[in-house]
Amino acid sequence: MAVQASLQKLRPIWVERISRELAAGEGVRAGFEEQLQRFYTLLEQTVVTGDTAWLDPILYDWGHAPTESNLEQADYHVSFVLDRMISLTIDIAGDHLEDKDALELLAAIVPILAHSLGVVIRYEMETRVAHISKELGSVQEKLQVLDQNKSKFISVAAHELKTPLTLIEGYTSMMVDLVQNSEQASMKSYLSGVNTGILRLRGIIDDMIDVSLIDNHLLTLNIQPLWTSHLLNLIRNEFKKPIAERKQTLNVIDFEGSEMMIYGDSERLYQALHNVITNAIKYTPDKGTITIDGRLLPGFVEITIKDTGIGISPEEQTLIFDKFGQLGRADLHSSGKIKFKGGGPGLGLSITRGIIETHGGTIWVESAGYDEVKLPGSIFHILLPIRTEPTNPVMLKFFGNNEPQQTETETSGKENTPTNNSPS
Ligand code: ADP
């Protein structure tokens, strides 16, 4: 029997059997049978013409048919139906045709059915990828809104806290004046405790303001000539006391390029280095070593800060530069500024990255991993572009040539910042 005649003979049997086995329920059977009839007609056309393009429209419809709920599930619905359809077709041909006719028919249609399966899998995959991209887009939008809310909250909270803190600072300094001449030693020591608390609070509020300036691309730089060696000398002096307290060693190595004049905001760069070195002290046990070195690269000065501390796991190496990058390790929060593993609010490295990037530079960390016993250590790399004129890379990007002036209230007024930009 010719292949076409076999196909004609099998049509009603095929439609009834496939529908019975594969329709999801009575309710959908009529619609499903209609689809099967359409498929069978196109299959016949394909056999006659030898051109699989006849099947493309129905395969396209099937491949793009999955519903939202199907897409939520991991299994590939239509491909599964087509796969079963191929096995059932082989059974039906075997049951209802002579062996020779069955073989002839299957030799003609199995390659077509296999091709159809491949096409449907591709369409179904495309539909699924489009669905996932859409979902991802909406999750990203939600995350962006959350991040904006977080940023707004930080900004409002910091400004609200600043006013009462200024009042407390004022009254405390009056009290300090009052007890200055008194004999009450205990009162003086209580007031010094209050002062330390105020300074820490001021530091946290300043950090919160800096983070919100960076988040909103409002960090302005006061670009002046500067020398890296000068910043590193200030650092060496500033950290003498904490380094001695922790019995650590701080090596500051002179490197090619450290004496070169570059343009940048020395106060902000000092703040950035200060954060990284405070961390190096904090996350290195007593008697450890911190080494500051660097090198001159084409167009850049690289500064490296290496410690012999607990190191950072590969997963955390990028996260620590995000705000609150401490990853919820509340056990590490401490009141000691340089205490071993005394984690802070997790804003330091995010501000540091913001400052370096506003200068057109970049910062990253290298570490073999986190290990409190083996102490693999970490190396922070800071790459700063060598600018020969006082242009402000980010401000030019955002505001053209009309650089906005930083207002008094936005200036964080860091403690211990350098005031003199001349080389040492
Ligand atoms: P924090 O206020 O917690 O110190 P930072 O933004 O300065 O916040 O640092 C984020 C986190 O990065 C720290 O909590 C710490 O887990 C990790 N980290 C930073 N510097 C080092 C370092 N030198 N060695 C090990 N871990 C570090």
Tab-separated table of N, CA and C in Angstrom, residues 71-185:
chain	number	residue	atom	x	y	z
A	71	LEU	N	4.703	27.671	32.231
A	71	LEU	CA	6.059	28.233	32.198
A	71	LEU	C	6.694	28.263	33.587
A	72	GLU	N	5.837	28.334	34.629
A	72	GLU	CA	6.375	28.338	35.997
A	72	GLU	C	6.977	26.972	36.326
A	73	GLN	N	6.426	25.902	35.649
A	73	GLN	CA	6.951	24.565	35.927
A	73	GLN	C	8.177	24.306	35.079
A	74	ALA	N	8.984	23.390	35.549
A	74	ALA	CA	10.255	23.174	34.857
A	74	ALA	C	10.093	22.317	33.595
A	75	ASP	N	9.039	21.441	33.542
A	75	ASP	CA	8.962	20.491	32.425
A	75	ASP	C	8.497	21.163	31.125
A	76	TYR	N	8.943	20.576	30.024
A	76	TYR	CA	8.625	21.121	28.701
A	76	TYR	C	7.376	20.410	28.197
A	77	HIS	N	6.226	21.088	28.255
A	77	HIS	CA	4.923	20.503	28.065
A	77	HIS	C	4.701	19.987	26.643
A	78	VAL	N	4.796	20.873	25.660
A	78	VAL	CA	4.459	20.505	24.276
A	78	VAL	C	5.469	19.488	23.730
A	79	SER	N	6.725	19.656	24.056
A	79	SER	CA	7.739	18.698	23.589
A	79	SER	C	7.418	17.305	24.118
A	80	PHE	N	6.960	17.265	25.371
A	80	PHE	CA	6.609	15.970	25.957
A	80	PHE	C	5.464	15.318	25.168
A	81	VAL	N	4.426	16.109	24.829
A	81	VAL	CA	3.269	15.591	24.079
A	81	VAL	C	3.730	15.052	22.714
A	82	LEU	N	4.581	15.803	22.026
A	82	LEU	CA	5.039	15.398	20.696
A	82	LEU	C	5.900	14.136	20.770
A	83	ASP	N	6.688	14.050	21.806
A	83	ASP	CA	7.541	12.876	21.998
A	83	ASP	C	6.678	11.621	22.170
A	84	ARG	N	5.625	11.758	23.011
A	84	ARG	CA	4.701	10.621	23.220
A	84	ARG	C	3.962	10.283	21.921
A	85	MET	N	3.652	11.359	21.157
A	85	MET	CA	2.918	11.177	19.902
A	85	MET	C	3.730	10.294	18.937
A	86	ILE	N	5.035	10.462	18.924
A	86	ILE	CA	5.895	9.673	18.034
A	86	ILE	C	5.835	8.192	18.441
A	87	SER	N	5.963	7.913	19.758
A	87	SER	CA	5.911	6.507	20.212
A	87	SER	C	4.556	5.885	19.877
A	88	LEU	N	3.456	6.662	20.122
A	88	LEU	CA	2.120	6.112	19.857
A	88	LEU	C	1.918	5.865	18.363
A	89	THR	N	2.456	6.735	17.510
A	89	THR	CA	2.315	6.561	16.059
A	89	THR	C	2.961	5.241	15.634
A	90	ILE	N	4.130	4.944	16.211
A	90	ILE	CA	4.818	3.682	15.876
A	90	ILE	C	3.944	2.491	16.294
A	91	ASP	N	3.352	2.574	17.508
A	91	ASP	CA	2.454	1.496	17.983
A	91	ASP	C	1.259	1.335	17.054
A	92	ILE	N	0.630	2.481	16.711
A	92	ILE	CA	-0.598	2.439	15.885
A	92	ILE	C	-0.292	1.801	14.517
A	93	ALA	N	0.824	2.216	13.908
A	93	ALA	CA	1.183	1.660	12.592
A	93	ALA	C	1.397	0.151	12.712
A	94	GLY	N	2.071	-0.283	13.774
A	94	GLY	CA	2.339	-1.710	14.000
A	94	GLY	C	1.054	-2.483	14.197
A	95	ASP	N	0.068	-1.886	14.914
A	95	ASP	CA	-1.181	-2.587	15.231
A	95	ASP	C	-2.132	-2.677	14.038
A	96	HIS	N	-2.110	-1.673	13.143
A	96	HIS	CA	-3.167	-1.597	12.135
A	96	HIS	C	-2.715	-1.767	10.697
A	97	LEU	N	-1.415	-1.923	10.458
A	97	LEU	CA	-0.941	-2.094	9.069
A	97	LEU	C	-0.136	-3.378	8.954
A	98	GLU	N	-0.061	-3.882	7.716
A	98	GLU	CA	0.843	-5.011	7.454
A	98	GLU	C	2.256	-4.542	7.785
A	99	ASP	N	3.128	-5.495	8.144
A	99	ASP	CA	4.497	-5.109	8.533
A	99	ASP	C	5.188	-4.244	7.473
A	100	LYS	N	5.056	-4.659	6.210
A	100	LYS	CA	5.761	-3.951	5.131
A	100	LYS	C	5.240	-2.508	5.011
A	101	ASP	N	3.885	-2.383	5.041
A	101	ASP	CA	3.285	-1.040	4.930
A	101	ASP	C	3.665	-0.167	6.128
A	102	ALA	N	3.659	-0.828	7.298
A	102	ALA	CA	3.998	-0.069	8.526
A	102	ALA	C	5.423	0.471	8.420
A	103	LEU	N	6.342	-0.383	7.979
A	103	LEU	CA	7.752	0.031	7.861
A	103	LEU	C	7.908	1.174	6.865
A	104	GLU	N	7.195	1.032	5.736
A	104	GLU	CA	7.279	2.058	4.686
A	104	GLU	C	6.756	3.407	5.215
A	105	LEU	N	5.622	3.318	5.906
A	105	LEU	CA	5.026	4.561	6.444
A	105	LEU	C	5.958	5.210	7.469
A	106	LEU	N	6.452	4.369	8.387
A	106	LEU	CA	7.304	4.928	9.454
A	106	LEU	C	8.592	5.504	8.882
A	107	ALA	N	9.145	4.846	7.848
A	107	ALA	CA	10.372	5.374	7.236
A	107	ALA	C	10.109	6.762	6.658
A	108	ALA	N	8.852	6.986	6.201
A	108	ALA	CA	8.535	8.293	5.619
A	108	ALA	C	8.222	9.344	6.685
A	109	ILE	N	7.490	8.941	7.756
A	109	ILE	CA	7.020	10.002	8.669
A	109	ILE	C	7.847	10.188	9.944
A	110	VAL	N	8.591	9.164	10.383
A	110	VAL	CA	9.349	9.348	11.642
A	110	VAL	C	10.369	10.483	11.527
A	111	PRO	N	11.124	10.567	10.397
A	111	PRO	CA	12.051	11.721	10.300
A	111	PRO	C	11.313	13.065	10.368
A	112	ILE	N	10.078	13.112	9.793
A	112	ILE	CA	9.321	14.380	9.821
A	112	ILE	C	8.904	14.693	11.270
A	113	LEU	N	8.440	13.619	11.961
A	113	LEU	CA	8.016	13.833	13.355
A	113	LEU	C	9.205	14.226	14.232
A	114	ALA	N	10.366	13.596	13.975
A	114	ALA	CA	11.563	13.924	14.768
A	114	ALA	C	11.971	15.379	14.520
A	115	HIS	N	11.875	15.804	13.238
A	115	HIS	CA	12.200	17.195	12.913
A	115	HIS	C	11.238	18.134	13.653
A	116	SER	N	9.913	17.739	13.650
A	116	SER	CA	8.910	18.567	14.327
A	116	SER	C	9.243	18.700	15.807
A	117	LEU	N	9.688	17.593	16.407
A	117	LEU	CA	10.021	17.626	17.840
A	117	LEU	C	11.154	18.636	18.082
A	118	GLY	N	12.170	18.593	17.213
A	118	GLY	CA	13.298	19.528	17.358
A	118	GLY	C	12.830	20.975	17.277
A	119	VAL	N	11.924	21.246	16.299
A	119	VAL	CA	11.439	22.625	16.108
A	119	VAL	C	10.653	23.084	17.336
A	120	VAL	N	9.775	22.186	17.834
A	120	VAL	CA	8.943	22.563	18.986
A	120	VAL	C	9.811	22.820	20.219
A	121	ILE	N	10.837	21.972	20.399
A	121	ILE	CA	11.727	22.176	21.559
A	121	ILE	C	12.365	23.571	21.470
A	122	ARG	N	12.792	23.925	20.239
A	122	ARG	CA	13.444	25.243	20.087
A	122	ARG	C	12.456	26.370	20.402
A	123	TYR	N	11.217	26.264	19.828
A	123	TYR	CA	10.221	27.313	20.082
A	123	TYR	C	9.886	27.395	21.568
A	124	GLU	N	9.750	26.206	22.168
A	124	GLU	CA	9.345	26.202	23.580
A	124	GLU	C	10.445	26.823	24.449
A	125	MET	N	11.670	26.530	24.066
A	125	MET	CA	12.808	27.087	24.803
A	125	MET	C	12.807	28.610	24.669
A	126	GLU	N	12.574	29.095	23.438
A	126	GLU	CA	12.543	30.555	23.209
A	126	GLU	C	11.468	31.207	24.070
A	127	THR	N	10.273	30.564	24.110
A	127	THR	CA	9.175	31.126	24.902
A	127	THR	C	9.585	31.184	26.365
A	128	ARG	N	10.233	30.110	26.814
A	128	ARG	CA	10.628	30.045	28.220
A	128	ARG	C	11.695	31.119	28.547
A	129	VAL	N	12.653	31.277	27.635
A	129	VAL	CA	13.706	32.288	27.861
A	129	VAL	C	13.081	33.686	27.912
A	130	ALA	N	12.104	33.947	26.983
A	130	ALA	CA	11.450	35.260	26.968
A	130	ALA	C	10.716	35.484	28.287
A	131	HIS	N	10.057	34.417	28.785
A	131	HIS	CA	9.312	34.518	30.048
A	131	HIS	C	10.269	34.834	31.204
A	132	ILE	N	11.398	34.092	31.218
A	132	ILE	CA	12.363	34.298	32.311
A	132	ILE	C	12.949	35.710	32.248
A	133	SER	N	13.241	36.201	31.027
A	133	SER	CA	13.803	37.555	30.898
A	133	SER	C	12.817	38.583	31.432
A	134	LYS	N	11.501	38.340	31.118
A	134	LYS	CA	10.470	39.281	31.580
A	134	LYS	C	10.431	39.289	33.116
A	135	GLU	N	10.429	38.069	33.693
A	135	GLU	CA	10.404	37.950	35.162
A	135	GLU	C	11.614	38.652	35.775
A	136	LEU	N	12.787	38.418	35.146
A	136	LEU	CA	14.033	38.994	35.646
A	136	LEU	C	13.964	40.511	35.610
A	137	GLY	N	13.393	41.032	34.500
A	137	GLY	CA	13.248	42.483	34.349
A	137	GLY	C	12.417	43.054	35.477
A	138	SER	N	11.294	42.366	35.811
A	138	SER	CA	10.426	42.934	36.849
A	138	SER	C	11.073	42.797	38.229
A	139	VAL	N	11.844	41.705	38.448
A	139	VAL	CA	12.559	41.574	39.725
A	139	VAL	C	13.605	42.688	39.844
A	140	GLN	N	14.300	42.965	38.705
A	140	GLN	CA	15.324	44.015	38.731
A	140	GLN	C	14.705	45.372	39.042
A	141	GLU	N	13.514	45.608	38.445
A	141	GLU	CA	12.830	46.881	38.714
A	141	GLU	C	12.517	47.004	40.193
A	142	LYS	N	11.993	45.880	40.787
A	142	LYS	CA	11.637	45.914	42.210
A	142	LYS	C	12.885	46.161	43.051
A	143	LEU	N	13.994	45.501	42.666
A	143	LEU	CA	15.243	45.674	43.425
A	143	LEU	C	15.729	47.118	43.355
A	144	GLN	N	15.545	47.720	42.170
A	144	GLN	CA	15.982	49.105	41.992
A	144	GLN	C	15.189	50.029	42.914
A	145	VAL	N	13.842	49.783	42.961
A	145	VAL	CA	13.004	50.611	43.833
A	145	VAL	C	13.437	50.427	45.282
A	146	LEU	N	13.699	49.158	45.670
A	146	LEU	CA	14.133	48.892	47.054
A	146	LEU	C	15.427	49.622	47.362
A	147	ASP	N	16.355	49.581	46.396
A	147	ASP	CA	17.649	50.221	46.605
A	147	ASP	C	17.487	51.730	46.728
A	148	GLN	N	16.576	52.288	45.887
A	148	GLN	CA	16.335	53.733	45.974
A	148	GLN	C	15.742	54.094	47.337
A	149	ASN	N	14.806	53.231	47.818
A	149	ASN	CA	14.194	53.498	49.124
A	149	ASN	C	15.242	53.452	50.221
A	150	LYS	N	16.158	52.451	50.092
A	150	LYS	CA	17.210	52.300	51.100
A	150	LYS	C	18.073	53.564	51.106
A	151	SER	N	18.395	54.029	49.889
A	151	SER	CA	19.245	55.205	49.755
A	151	SER	C	18.542	56.443	50.331
A	152	LYS	N	17.209	56.577	50.034
A	152	LYS	CA	16.451	57.720	50.563
A	152	LYS	C	16.421	57.669	52.081
A	153	PHE	N	16.199	56.447	52.608
A	153	PHE	CA	16.123	56.292	54.066
A	153	PHE	C	17.431	56.737	54.713
A	154	ILE	N	18.553	56.292	54.123
A	154	ILE	CA	19.861	56.650	54.696
A	154	ILE	C	20.021	58.163	54.711
A	155	SER	N	19.661	58.786	53.598
A	155	SER	CA	19.850	60.229	53.486
A	155	SER	C	18.995	60.974	54.519
A	156	VAL	N	17.692	60.595	54.616
A	156	VAL	CA	16.800	61.281	55.565
A	156	VAL	C	17.265	61.039	56.996
A	157	ALA	N	17.582	59.757	57.308
A	157	ALA	CA	17.986	59.437	58.689
A	157	ALA	C	19.245	60.215	59.062
A	158	ALA	N	20.206	60.283	58.127
A	158	ALA	CA	21.465	60.969	58.445
A	158	ALA	C	21.206	62.443	58.727
A	159	HIS	N	20.391	63.099	57.892
A	159	HIS	CA	20.137	64.526	58.118
A	159	HIS	C	19.344	64.761	59.390
A	160	GLU	N	18.390	63.847	59.697
A	160	GLU	CA	17.600	64.003	60.925
A	160	GLU	C	18.477	63.837	62.165
A	161	LEU	N	19.446	62.899	62.064
A	161	LEU	CA	20.299	62.642	63.235
A	161	LEU	C	21.314	63.761	63.448
A	162	LYS	N	21.655	64.439	62.365
A	162	LYS	CA	22.716	65.453	62.439
A	162	LYS	C	22.320	66.613	63.367
A	163	THR	N	21.057	67.038	63.310
A	163	THR	CA	20.640	68.205	64.097
A	163	THR	C	20.751	67.938	65.600
A	164	PRO	N	20.111	66.863	66.132
A	164	PRO	CA	20.267	66.641	67.581
A	164	PRO	C	21.721	66.399	67.971
A	165	LEU	N	22.491	65.770	67.088
A	165	LEU	CA	23.891	65.505	67.435
A	165	LEU	C	24.651	66.826	67.610
A	166	THR	N	24.357	67.789	66.738
A	166	THR	CA	25.032	69.091	66.848
A	166	THR	C	24.696	69.735	68.191
A	167	LEU	N	23.423	69.602	68.627
A	167	LEU	CA	23.014	70.142	69.928
A	167	LEU	C	23.797	69.483	71.059
A	168	ILE	N	23.871	68.144	71.000
A	168	ILE	CA	24.586	67.406	72.063
A	168	ILE	C	26.055	67.838	72.091
A	169	GLU	N	26.633	67.982	70.887
A	169	GLU	CA	28.045	68.406	70.814
A	169	GLU	C	28.223	69.766	71.486
A	170	GLY	N	27.292	70.690	71.201
A	170	GLY	CA	27.380	72.045	71.770
A	170	GLY	C	27.339	72.013	73.281
A	171	TYR	N	26.314	71.313	73.823
A	171	TYR	CA	26.169	71.262	75.295
A	171	TYR	C	27.348	70.553	75.937
A	172	THR	N	27.832	69.486	75.278
A	172	THR	CA	28.967	68.750	75.870
A	172	THR	C	30.193	69.642	75.943
A	173	SER	N	30.427	70.421	74.880
A	173	SER	CA	31.637	71.255	74.920
A	173	SER	C	31.499	72.333	75.999
A	174	MET	N	30.247	72.820	76.237
A	174	MET	CA	30.059	73.793	77.339
A	174	MET	C	30.352	73.115	78.676
A	175	MET	N	29.897	71.863	78.815
A	175	MET	CA	30.134	71.145	80.078
A	175	MET	C	31.622	70.900	80.288
A	176	VAL	N	32.316	70.594	79.187
A	176	VAL	CA	33.772	70.371	79.289
A	176	VAL	C	34.428	71.639	79.837
A	177	ASP	N	34.007	72.805	79.295
A	177	ASP	CA	34.567	74.075	79.777
A	177	ASP	C	34.282	74.259	81.260
A	178	LEU	N	33.043	73.909	81.681
A	178	LEU	CA	32.644	74.116	83.076
A	178	LEU	C	33.459	73.261	84.050
A	179	VAL	N	33.671	71.982	83.671
A	179	VAL	CA	34.361	71.097	84.619
A	179	VAL	C	35.897	71.196	84.499
A	180	GLN	N	36.343	71.958	83.510
A	180	GLN	CA	37.780	72.077	83.273
A	180	GLN	C	38.517	72.498	84.545
A	181	ASN	N	37.908	73.457	85.226
A	181	ASN	CA	38.599	74.001	86.393
A	181	ASN	C	38.223	73.284	87.688
A	182	SER	N	37.254	72.379	87.601
A	182	SER	CA	36.827	71.738	88.846
A	182	SER	C	37.781	70.598	89.214
A	183	GLU	N	37.626	70.133	90.427
A	183	GLU	CA	38.525	69.085	90.930
A	183	GLU	C	37.965	67.694	90.618
A	184	GLN	N	36.745	67.688	90.067
A	184	GLN	CA	36.063	66.394	89.914
A	184	GLN	C	36.642	65.585	88.744
A	185	ALA	N	37.628	64.742	89.046
A	185	ALA	CA	38.301	63.961	88.004
A	185	ALA	C	37.322	63.012	87.319
